[in-house]
């Protein structure tokens, strides 16, 4: 019996492909507007600050803090059965953007908001690498 | 939008008809048919025939139902004005009805919502609406996920505790025990709340509403027309909204500080302060919504919600009765479409054992997703 597969991101998404390509190389990159310097995630065609369409995908430090998190005690998706209970956190990156992710390498009950974290990269399939976080060393 | 323009709409429109079907599980009907049932009940309540309704606003519901193009043919009407509005909670639809009447598109508008999502098997196990493509891979499912983060942050910043949060679920259940429409009527204790399982910690099972089937309809008309109908009119004293998707790039966005913008507009629009509210209604798919909105609407200070809800203050007989119907947590989910019917019943004096004595002014506060908010103040 095979266990159900976890949802995967579309690594060929029109705007987000560079994010997933960078993750594949174990880098955290996000879009930076060349006109105003605003760093954004999720990726979009136009900068939400100034509406300019020009951007560069820049490498971020991968450092940030846990803004908050929840610990899943109810199984909503069978593919996550082996992870229970697991955390999902909203990570506040030092460069500005926030992203939802998991904090790994720690008992979820030991997490606290504002805890410093750093990016780690989890190769989940030959094509897909997820950006996760662990307590900062 | 200036306060003066909103204030000019004060008391110009009234709710004259209410229809709420039984709530629960009705596998024999579609959501659209439940909306029609609610419409029939609302017509009877208003004492009018369907032909006196010339505007229809429907609300899309689970399973690609709820479009006006589907429901209006079932009503057998050719309305002057018809629309469907996708973000529910009744407040937004109510405001659109007032706008349609104000602009002359219709005289009398029925707003309605019907759903059979319980019996048709919606498990709410999909990722939240906000971008599942980049959140589901991390296991972020259900509104409980983001709501738990908002609550955890509130606990971290302000010292709010689970013991304090128990007051919301326990109080609403007490109210539901007095409400014939409520799905959950068995009262719970603070201890039962604290010992209950977590859904997404720190949210307990009693902090989350359970989906249901049912229908709700309200009939809205001009104040002049309202005075000739069967029931005493309940006037729309104030209305305000705010959309704030830019907030998703604000690091505090799950706290929803933008809701304060609605508070800044609605009390001047109604010409009152929040001290004048006799009964308060807050959309409550999770108990985090009341915690946040009590603060943003200024009923207590920012961060003080946890202590404010103690000692019976939000219960019947308390200083600020909140969700006297039991709310979504205990009455019925219905995407927030039952709070205003309860407020109207209170203002008419029809609320029976849960009547707030001499209630004159009520308020309903709701949101659409994490970035949209609306509120209505009603008076008898
Ligand atoms: Zn820009």
XYZ file of C-alpha atoms in Angstrom, chain B residues 147-375:
229
model
C -6.167 31.314 12.933
C -3.950 29.333 15.307
C -0.996 31.505 14.279
C -2.964 34.673 14.956
C -3.962 33.376 18.389
C -0.433 32.198 19.228
C 0.931 35.625 18.332
C -1.755 37.294 20.458
C -0.750 35.052 23.371
C 2.910 35.904 22.810
C 2.438 39.658 22.587
C -0.256 40.169 25.208
C -0.212 37.152 27.514
C -3.625 35.875 26.400
C -4.257 32.356 27.716
C -6.284 29.293 26.769
C -8.125 29.666 30.086
C -9.228 33.132 28.953
C -10.179 31.936 25.459
C -12.511 29.333 26.951
C -14.962 32.146 27.713
C -15.851 32.563 24.027
C -16.831 28.969 23.257
C -18.443 28.412 26.679
C -20.516 31.622 26.501
C -21.691 31.075 22.928
C -22.736 27.526 23.781
C -24.737 28.828 26.742
C -26.509 31.208 24.351
C -27.133 28.415 21.839
C -28.775 26.330 24.545
C -31.561 28.952 24.515
C -31.874 29.060 20.720
C -34.222 26.605 18.976
C -32.321 27.107 15.698
C -28.955 26.072 17.172
C -27.282 22.839 16.122
C -25.225 22.542 19.345
C -27.374 23.091 22.426
C -25.497 21.107 25.083
C -23.620 23.509 27.332
C -19.909 23.033 27.970
C -17.766 24.017 30.929
C -14.424 25.763 30.965
C -12.885 22.478 32.128
C -14.422 20.578 29.208
C -13.034 23.220 26.867
C -9.530 22.982 28.320
C -9.553 19.174 28.226
C -10.861 19.003 24.652
C -8.547 18.006 21.841
C -6.624 20.504 19.787
C -7.345 20.945 16.107
C -4.342 23.154 15.446
C -2.786 24.027 18.792
C -3.560 26.385 20.521
C -7.046 26.131 18.951
C -9.292 23.543 20.583
C -12.081 21.704 18.853
C -14.592 24.079 20.511
C -12.812 27.062 18.934
C -13.816 25.879 15.459
C -17.258 25.938 13.897
C -18.688 22.844 12.264
C -20.158 23.108 8.786
C -23.895 22.730 8.382
C -26.655 22.862 5.794
C -29.268 25.585 5.843
C -30.672 28.719 4.293
C -30.941 32.360 5.317
C -32.711 35.281 3.677
C -33.348 38.900 4.560
C -35.623 41.368 2.790
C -34.423 44.962 2.667
C -36.348 48.009 1.507
C -36.458 51.779 1.871
C -37.448 53.198 5.237
C -40.644 54.632 3.714
C -41.805 51.304 2.302
C -40.710 49.509 5.466
C -43.268 51.268 7.605
C -46.177 49.619 5.758
C -44.940 46.057 6.232
C -46.020 43.449 8.733
C -43.165 43.644 11.217
C -41.605 46.725 12.814
C -38.697 47.873 10.627
C -35.125 47.409 11.802
C -33.163 50.274 10.294
C -29.649 50.183 8.862
C -28.169 52.852 11.094
C -24.613 52.562 9.829
C -22.574 50.627 7.274
C -18.868 50.535 6.486
C -16.364 48.276 4.740
C -12.661 48.004 4.042
C -10.628 45.857 1.675
C -6.930 45.619 2.511
C -5.103 43.002 0.431
C -1.942 45.093 0.576
C -1.837 44.088 4.244
C -0.650 40.628 3.275
C 2.811 42.202 2.975
C 2.527 43.745 6.434
C 4.187 41.541 9.041
C 1.178 41.888 11.368
C -1.394 40.985 8.735
C -2.850 37.952 10.516
C -3.751 40.298 13.386
C -5.811 42.301 10.844
C -5.192 45.820 12.134
C -6.957 47.192 9.043
C -10.289 46.293 10.688
C -9.803 49.457 12.740
C -10.518 51.393 9.513
C -14.075 50.062 9.564
C -14.465 51.106 13.198
C -13.232 54.601 12.320
C -15.959 54.888 9.679
C -18.975 53.096 11.096
C -19.574 54.841 14.418
C -19.580 58.329 12.858
C -21.765 56.933 10.058
C -24.296 55.725 12.634
C -23.896 58.813 14.808
C -23.144 56.771 17.939
C -20.192 55.336 19.834
C -19.619 51.689 20.623
C -20.875 52.369 24.169
C -24.372 52.572 22.634
C -24.328 48.955 21.395
C -26.835 46.804 23.319
C -26.063 43.519 21.570
C -22.955 42.725 19.559
C -22.502 40.118 16.843
C -19.137 39.009 15.502
C -18.629 36.455 12.765
C -16.977 33.473 14.425
C -15.799 30.661 12.180
C -13.118 30.458 14.903
C -13.017 32.065 18.338
C -10.066 34.180 17.173
C -12.423 36.457 15.196
C -14.275 37.766 18.268
C -10.977 38.187 20.130
C -9.560 40.337 17.323
C -12.666 42.333 16.519
C -13.537 43.253 20.111
C -10.193 45.029 20.090
C -10.262 46.608 16.645
C -13.772 47.984 17.186
C -12.568 49.493 20.441
C -14.721 47.572 22.922
C -11.456 47.042 24.802
C -7.857 48.074 24.305
C -5.524 46.350 21.835
C -4.278 43.176 23.513
C -6.927 43.317 26.243
C -9.436 40.993 24.563
C -8.471 37.998 26.684
C -9.258 39.711 29.967
C -12.245 41.639 28.563
C -14.236 38.482 27.771
C -14.082 37.227 31.384
C -16.586 37.340 34.244
C -19.724 37.068 32.173
C -19.197 40.351 30.357
C -20.080 38.907 26.921
C -22.906 36.685 28.182
C -26.626 37.338 28.371
C -27.115 39.654 31.327
C -23.554 40.934 30.917
C -22.341 44.363 29.948
C -21.941 43.454 26.252
C -23.948 40.395 25.173
C -22.052 38.864 22.261
C -23.505 36.408 19.723
C -26.709 35.773 21.648
C -27.621 33.164 19.008
C -24.578 31.042 19.826
C -22.680 32.274 16.790
C -21.185 30.033 14.172
C -19.397 28.075 16.886
C -22.667 26.773 18.335
C -25.673 27.879 16.269
C -24.691 27.063 12.690
C -21.817 27.880 10.351
C -23.735 29.393 7.423
C -20.784 31.646 6.469
C -21.969 34.242 8.983
C -25.498 34.589 7.540
C -27.338 34.069 10.834
C -25.949 36.843 13.033
C -28.026 39.635 11.485
C -31.263 37.622 11.645
C -30.587 37.172 15.370
C -29.812 40.883 15.786
C -33.113 41.729 14.060
C -35.011 39.315 16.316
C -33.431 40.938 19.369
C -34.357 44.432 18.169
C -37.930 43.292 17.466
C -38.120 41.699 20.915
C -38.659 38.242 19.395
C -35.691 36.454 20.992
C -37.621 34.648 23.725
C -35.509 33.269 26.589
C -32.352 34.875 25.200
C -33.878 38.341 24.758
C -31.601 41.239 25.711
C -33.984 43.477 27.674
C -34.952 46.616 25.782
C -32.332 46.125 23.055
C -32.354 49.183 20.784
C -29.063 49.079 18.880
C -27.071 46.090 17.630
C -23.907 45.714 15.570
C -22.547 42.932 13.362
C -18.844 42.769 12.479
C -17.553 40.358 9.869
C -14.676 39.709 7.520
C -14.173 38.089 4.155
C -10.959 36.104 4.254
C -8.059 37.793 6.018
C -8.173 41.069 4.118
C -11.776 42.229 3.868
C -13.993 43.571 6.638
C -17.495 45.003 7.006
C -19.854 46.049 9.728
